[in-house]
mmCIF file of C-alpha atoms in Angstrom:
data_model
loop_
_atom_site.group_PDB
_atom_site.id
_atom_site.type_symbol
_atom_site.label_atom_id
_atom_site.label_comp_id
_atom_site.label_asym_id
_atom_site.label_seq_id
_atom_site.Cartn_x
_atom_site.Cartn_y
_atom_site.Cartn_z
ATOM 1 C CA UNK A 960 127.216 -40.997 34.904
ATOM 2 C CA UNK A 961 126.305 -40.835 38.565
ATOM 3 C CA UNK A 962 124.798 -38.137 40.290
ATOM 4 C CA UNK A 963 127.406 -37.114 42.166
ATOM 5 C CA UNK A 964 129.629 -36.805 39.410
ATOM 6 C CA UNK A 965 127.412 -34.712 37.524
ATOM 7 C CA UNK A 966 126.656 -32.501 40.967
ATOM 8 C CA UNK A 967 130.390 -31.813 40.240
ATOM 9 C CA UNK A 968 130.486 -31.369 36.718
ATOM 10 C CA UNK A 969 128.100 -28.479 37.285
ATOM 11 C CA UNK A 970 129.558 -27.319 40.077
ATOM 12 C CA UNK A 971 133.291 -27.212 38.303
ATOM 13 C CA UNK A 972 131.006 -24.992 35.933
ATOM 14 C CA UNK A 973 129.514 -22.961 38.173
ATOM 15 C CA UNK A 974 132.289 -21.501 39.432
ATOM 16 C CA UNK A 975 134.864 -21.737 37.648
ATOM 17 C CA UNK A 976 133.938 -20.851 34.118
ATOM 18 C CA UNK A 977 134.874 -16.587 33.534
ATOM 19 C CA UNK A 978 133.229 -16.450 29.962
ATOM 20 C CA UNK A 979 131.322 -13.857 28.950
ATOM 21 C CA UNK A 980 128.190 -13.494 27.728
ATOM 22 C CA UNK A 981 127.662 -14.563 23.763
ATOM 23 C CA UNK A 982 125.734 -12.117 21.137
ATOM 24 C CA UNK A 983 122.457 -14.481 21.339
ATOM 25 C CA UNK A 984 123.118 -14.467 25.483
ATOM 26 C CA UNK A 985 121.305 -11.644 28.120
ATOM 27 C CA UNK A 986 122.127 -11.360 31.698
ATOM 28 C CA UNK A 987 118.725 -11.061 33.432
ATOM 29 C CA UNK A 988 117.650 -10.650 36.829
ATOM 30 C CA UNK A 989 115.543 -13.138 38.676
ATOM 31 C CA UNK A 990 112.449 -11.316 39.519
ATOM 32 C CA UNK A 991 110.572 -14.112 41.538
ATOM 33 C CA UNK A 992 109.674 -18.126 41.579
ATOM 34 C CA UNK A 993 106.878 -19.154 39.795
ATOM 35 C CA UNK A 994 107.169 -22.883 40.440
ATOM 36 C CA UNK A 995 107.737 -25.939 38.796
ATOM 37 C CA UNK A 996 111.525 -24.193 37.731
ATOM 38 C CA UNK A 997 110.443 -21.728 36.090
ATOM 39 C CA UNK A 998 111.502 -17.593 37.278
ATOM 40 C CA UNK A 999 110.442 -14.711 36.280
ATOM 41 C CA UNK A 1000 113.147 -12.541 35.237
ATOM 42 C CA UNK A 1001 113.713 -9.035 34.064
ATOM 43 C CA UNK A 1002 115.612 -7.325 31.452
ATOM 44 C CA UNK A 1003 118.146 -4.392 31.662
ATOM 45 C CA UNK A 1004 114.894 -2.398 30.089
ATOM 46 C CA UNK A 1005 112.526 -3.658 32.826
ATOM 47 C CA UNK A 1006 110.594 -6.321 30.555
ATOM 48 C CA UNK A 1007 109.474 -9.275 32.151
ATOM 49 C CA UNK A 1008 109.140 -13.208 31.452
ATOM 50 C CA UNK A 1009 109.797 -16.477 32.561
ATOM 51 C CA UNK A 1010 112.909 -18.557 32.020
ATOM 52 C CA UNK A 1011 112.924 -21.970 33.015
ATOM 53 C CA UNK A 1012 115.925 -24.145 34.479
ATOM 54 C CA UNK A 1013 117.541 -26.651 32.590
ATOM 55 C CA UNK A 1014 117.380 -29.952 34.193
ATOM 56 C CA UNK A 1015 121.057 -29.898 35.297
ATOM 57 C CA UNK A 1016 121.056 -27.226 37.405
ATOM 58 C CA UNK A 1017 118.356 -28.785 39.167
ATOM 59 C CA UNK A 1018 118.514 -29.889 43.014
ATOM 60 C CA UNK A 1019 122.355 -28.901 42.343
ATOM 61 C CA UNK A 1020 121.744 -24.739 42.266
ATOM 62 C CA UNK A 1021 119.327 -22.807 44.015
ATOM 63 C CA UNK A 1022 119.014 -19.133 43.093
ATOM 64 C CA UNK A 1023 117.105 -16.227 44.614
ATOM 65 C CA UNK A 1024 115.389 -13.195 44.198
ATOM 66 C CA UNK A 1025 117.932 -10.266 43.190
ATOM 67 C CA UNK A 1026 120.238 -13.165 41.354
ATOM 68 C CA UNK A 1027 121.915 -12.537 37.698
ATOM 69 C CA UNK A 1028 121.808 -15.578 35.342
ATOM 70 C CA UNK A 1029 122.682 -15.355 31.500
ATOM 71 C CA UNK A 1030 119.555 -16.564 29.465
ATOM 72 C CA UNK A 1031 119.122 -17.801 25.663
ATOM 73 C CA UNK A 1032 115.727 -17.141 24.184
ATOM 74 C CA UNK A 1033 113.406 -19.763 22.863
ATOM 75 C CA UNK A 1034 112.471 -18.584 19.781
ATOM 76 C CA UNK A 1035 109.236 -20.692 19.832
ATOM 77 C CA UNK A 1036 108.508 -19.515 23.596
ATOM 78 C CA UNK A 1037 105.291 -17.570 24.606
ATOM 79 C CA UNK A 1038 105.519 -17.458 28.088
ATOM 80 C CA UNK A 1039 108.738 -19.317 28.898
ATOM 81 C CA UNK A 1040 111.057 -17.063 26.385
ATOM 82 C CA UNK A 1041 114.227 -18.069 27.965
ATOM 83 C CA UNK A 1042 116.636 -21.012 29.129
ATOM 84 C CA UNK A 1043 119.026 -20.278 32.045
ATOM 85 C CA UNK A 1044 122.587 -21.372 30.716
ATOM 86 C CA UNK A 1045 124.237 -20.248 33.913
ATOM 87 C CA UNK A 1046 123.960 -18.522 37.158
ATOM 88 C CA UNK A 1047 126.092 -15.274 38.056
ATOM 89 C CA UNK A 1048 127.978 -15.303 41.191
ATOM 90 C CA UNK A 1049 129.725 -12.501 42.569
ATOM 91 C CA UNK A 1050 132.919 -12.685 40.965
ATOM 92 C CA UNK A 1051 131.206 -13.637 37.741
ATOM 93 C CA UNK A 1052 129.642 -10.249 38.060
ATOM 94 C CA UNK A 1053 133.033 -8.692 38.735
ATOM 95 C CA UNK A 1054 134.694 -9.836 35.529
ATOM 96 C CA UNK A 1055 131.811 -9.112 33.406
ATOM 97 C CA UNK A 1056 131.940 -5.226 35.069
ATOM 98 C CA UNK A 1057 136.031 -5.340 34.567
ATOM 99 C CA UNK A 1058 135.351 -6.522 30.581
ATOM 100 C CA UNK A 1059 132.670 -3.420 30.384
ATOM 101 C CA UNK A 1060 129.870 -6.234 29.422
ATOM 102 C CA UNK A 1061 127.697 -5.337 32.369
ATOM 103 C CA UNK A 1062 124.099 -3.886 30.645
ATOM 104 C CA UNK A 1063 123.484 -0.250 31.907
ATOM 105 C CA UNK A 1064 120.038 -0.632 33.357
ATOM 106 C CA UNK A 1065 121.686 -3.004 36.046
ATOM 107 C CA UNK A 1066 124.756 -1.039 37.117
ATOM 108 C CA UNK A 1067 122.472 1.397 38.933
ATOM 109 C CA UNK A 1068 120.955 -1.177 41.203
ATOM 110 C CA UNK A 1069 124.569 -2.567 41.745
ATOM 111 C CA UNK A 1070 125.472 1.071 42.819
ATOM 112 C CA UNK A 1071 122.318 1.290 44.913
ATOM 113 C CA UNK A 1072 123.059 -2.056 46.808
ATOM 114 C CA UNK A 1073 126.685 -0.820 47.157
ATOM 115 C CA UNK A 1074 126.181 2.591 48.719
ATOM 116 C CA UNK A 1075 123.087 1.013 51.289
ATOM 117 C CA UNK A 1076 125.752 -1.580 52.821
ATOM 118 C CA UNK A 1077 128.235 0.417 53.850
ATOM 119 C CA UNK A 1078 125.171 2.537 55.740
ATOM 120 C CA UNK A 1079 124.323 -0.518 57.325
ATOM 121 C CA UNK A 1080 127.388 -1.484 58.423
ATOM 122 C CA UNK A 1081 128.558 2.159 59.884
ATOM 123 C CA UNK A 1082 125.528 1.807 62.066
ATOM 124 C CA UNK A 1083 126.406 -1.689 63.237
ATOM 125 C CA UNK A 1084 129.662 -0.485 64.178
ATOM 126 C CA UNK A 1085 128.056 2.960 66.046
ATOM 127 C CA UNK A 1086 125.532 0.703 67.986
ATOM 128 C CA UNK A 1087 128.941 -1.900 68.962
ATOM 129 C CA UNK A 1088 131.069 1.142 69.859
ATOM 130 C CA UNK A 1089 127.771 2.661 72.385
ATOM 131 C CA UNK A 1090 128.063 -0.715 73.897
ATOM 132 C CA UNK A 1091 131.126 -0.752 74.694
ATOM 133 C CA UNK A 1092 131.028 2.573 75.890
ATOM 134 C CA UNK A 1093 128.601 1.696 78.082
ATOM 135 C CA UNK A 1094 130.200 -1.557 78.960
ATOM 136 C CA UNK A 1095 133.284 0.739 80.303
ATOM 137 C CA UNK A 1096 131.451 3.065 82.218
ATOM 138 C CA UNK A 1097 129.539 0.112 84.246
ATOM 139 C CA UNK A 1098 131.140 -2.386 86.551
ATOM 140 C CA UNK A 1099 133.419 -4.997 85.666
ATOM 141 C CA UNK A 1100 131.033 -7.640 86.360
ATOM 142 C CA UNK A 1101 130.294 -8.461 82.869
ATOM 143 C CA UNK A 1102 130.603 -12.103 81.525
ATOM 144 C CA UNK A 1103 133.507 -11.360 79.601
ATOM 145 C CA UNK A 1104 133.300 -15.591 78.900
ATOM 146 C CA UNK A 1105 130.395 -15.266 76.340
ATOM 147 C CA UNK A 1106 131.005 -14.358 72.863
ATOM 148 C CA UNK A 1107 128.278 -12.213 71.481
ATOM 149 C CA UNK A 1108 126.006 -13.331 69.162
ATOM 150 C CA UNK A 1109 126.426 -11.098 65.896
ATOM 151 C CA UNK A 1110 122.898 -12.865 64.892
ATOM 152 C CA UNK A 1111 120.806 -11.152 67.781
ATOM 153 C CA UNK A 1112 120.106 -7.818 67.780
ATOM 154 C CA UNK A 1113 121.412 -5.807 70.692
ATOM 155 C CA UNK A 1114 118.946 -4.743 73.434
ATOM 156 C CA UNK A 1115 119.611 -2.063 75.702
ATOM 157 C CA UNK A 1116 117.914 -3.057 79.753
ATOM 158 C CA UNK A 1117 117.480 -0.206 81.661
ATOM 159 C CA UNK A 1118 119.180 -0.693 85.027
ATOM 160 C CA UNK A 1119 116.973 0.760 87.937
ATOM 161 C CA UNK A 1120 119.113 2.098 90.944
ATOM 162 C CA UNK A 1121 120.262 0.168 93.648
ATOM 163 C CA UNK A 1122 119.723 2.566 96.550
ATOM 164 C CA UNK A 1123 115.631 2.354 95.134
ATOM 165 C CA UNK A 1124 115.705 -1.255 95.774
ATOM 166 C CA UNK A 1125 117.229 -1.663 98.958
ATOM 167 C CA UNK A 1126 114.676 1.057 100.554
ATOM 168 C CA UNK A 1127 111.649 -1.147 98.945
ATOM 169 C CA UNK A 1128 113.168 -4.539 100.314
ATOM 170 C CA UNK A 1129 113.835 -2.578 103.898
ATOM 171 C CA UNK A 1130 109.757 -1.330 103.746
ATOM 172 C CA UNK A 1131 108.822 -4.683 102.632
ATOM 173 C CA UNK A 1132 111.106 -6.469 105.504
ATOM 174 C CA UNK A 1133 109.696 -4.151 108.596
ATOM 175 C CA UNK A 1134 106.078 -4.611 107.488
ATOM 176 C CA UNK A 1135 106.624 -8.316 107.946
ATOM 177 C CA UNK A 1136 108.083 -8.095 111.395
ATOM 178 C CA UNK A 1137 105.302 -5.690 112.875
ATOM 179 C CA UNK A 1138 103.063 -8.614 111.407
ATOM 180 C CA UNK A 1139 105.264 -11.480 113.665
#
């Protein structure tokens, strides 16, 4: 089998299989990398270990800190007490939560996560609608052309009066003619 046709095996896996978690199976948390594929994950009761990656998922999946992947144990495992059989993506998450299968100690960080977005985002929008406000109340000389860059974060430039800058150019300008 070629590479790229197991790339898509796993893939086709990845996201499309909505099973739940077996008896034997955990959803974990992926604490942090420890290297050579191994992560150290963390239970719904906060105990922690490493799992390693099966060779499949390799160079194919990356996951992340704050990820959900179901784990089997290895019974004969000291440190590494777990294999990752898959990796939880958002709407995996969702149908485990619909099917009530979702452990308890993780729903509260899900709840956390959800009520800090919607914080964020209000003051995006607050800081966007001051702009524009501003934008309104200025001249229309703006370069309407350029599309903002929602990567950047916005930085307000003081504008210094016009009236101060002519009288410095003028001060400037008739010292240089007494010197001719």
């Amino acid at each position: 089998m070629s590479v790229t046709t197991k790339k898509k095996h796993v893939e086709r896996e990845l996201y499309e299989d909505f099973s739940l978690p077996e008896e034997h199976q955990s959803i974990v948390r992926v604490v942090r990398p420890r290297g050579n594929n191994l992560h150290q994950v963390t239970t719904p009761g906060g105990e922690e270990f490493l799992a390693s990656m099966p060779h499949k998922f390799r160079k194919h999946v990356w996951i992340k800190r704050g990820d959900y992947v179901v784990t089997e144990s290895i019974p004969e495992g000291n440190k590494v007490r777990a294999e990752i059989v898959r990796i939880l993506m958002k709407d995996h998450i969702r149908y485990i939560v619909q099917n009530n299968k979702w452990p308890a100690g993780f729903s509260e960080h899900e709840n956390e996560k959800d009520e800090k977005e919607p914080s964020k985002e209000l003051e995006r929008i607050k800081l966007k609608d001051d702009v524009e406000s501003d934008e309104e109340s200025g001249d229309d000389e703006s370069d309407d052309l350029l599309m903002e860059n929602p990567n950047r974060p916005v930085i307000y430039v003081e504008e210094t009066d016009s009236s101060e800058d002519e009288s410095e150019e003028d001060e400037t300008s008739g010292s240089e003619e007494e010197n001719n």
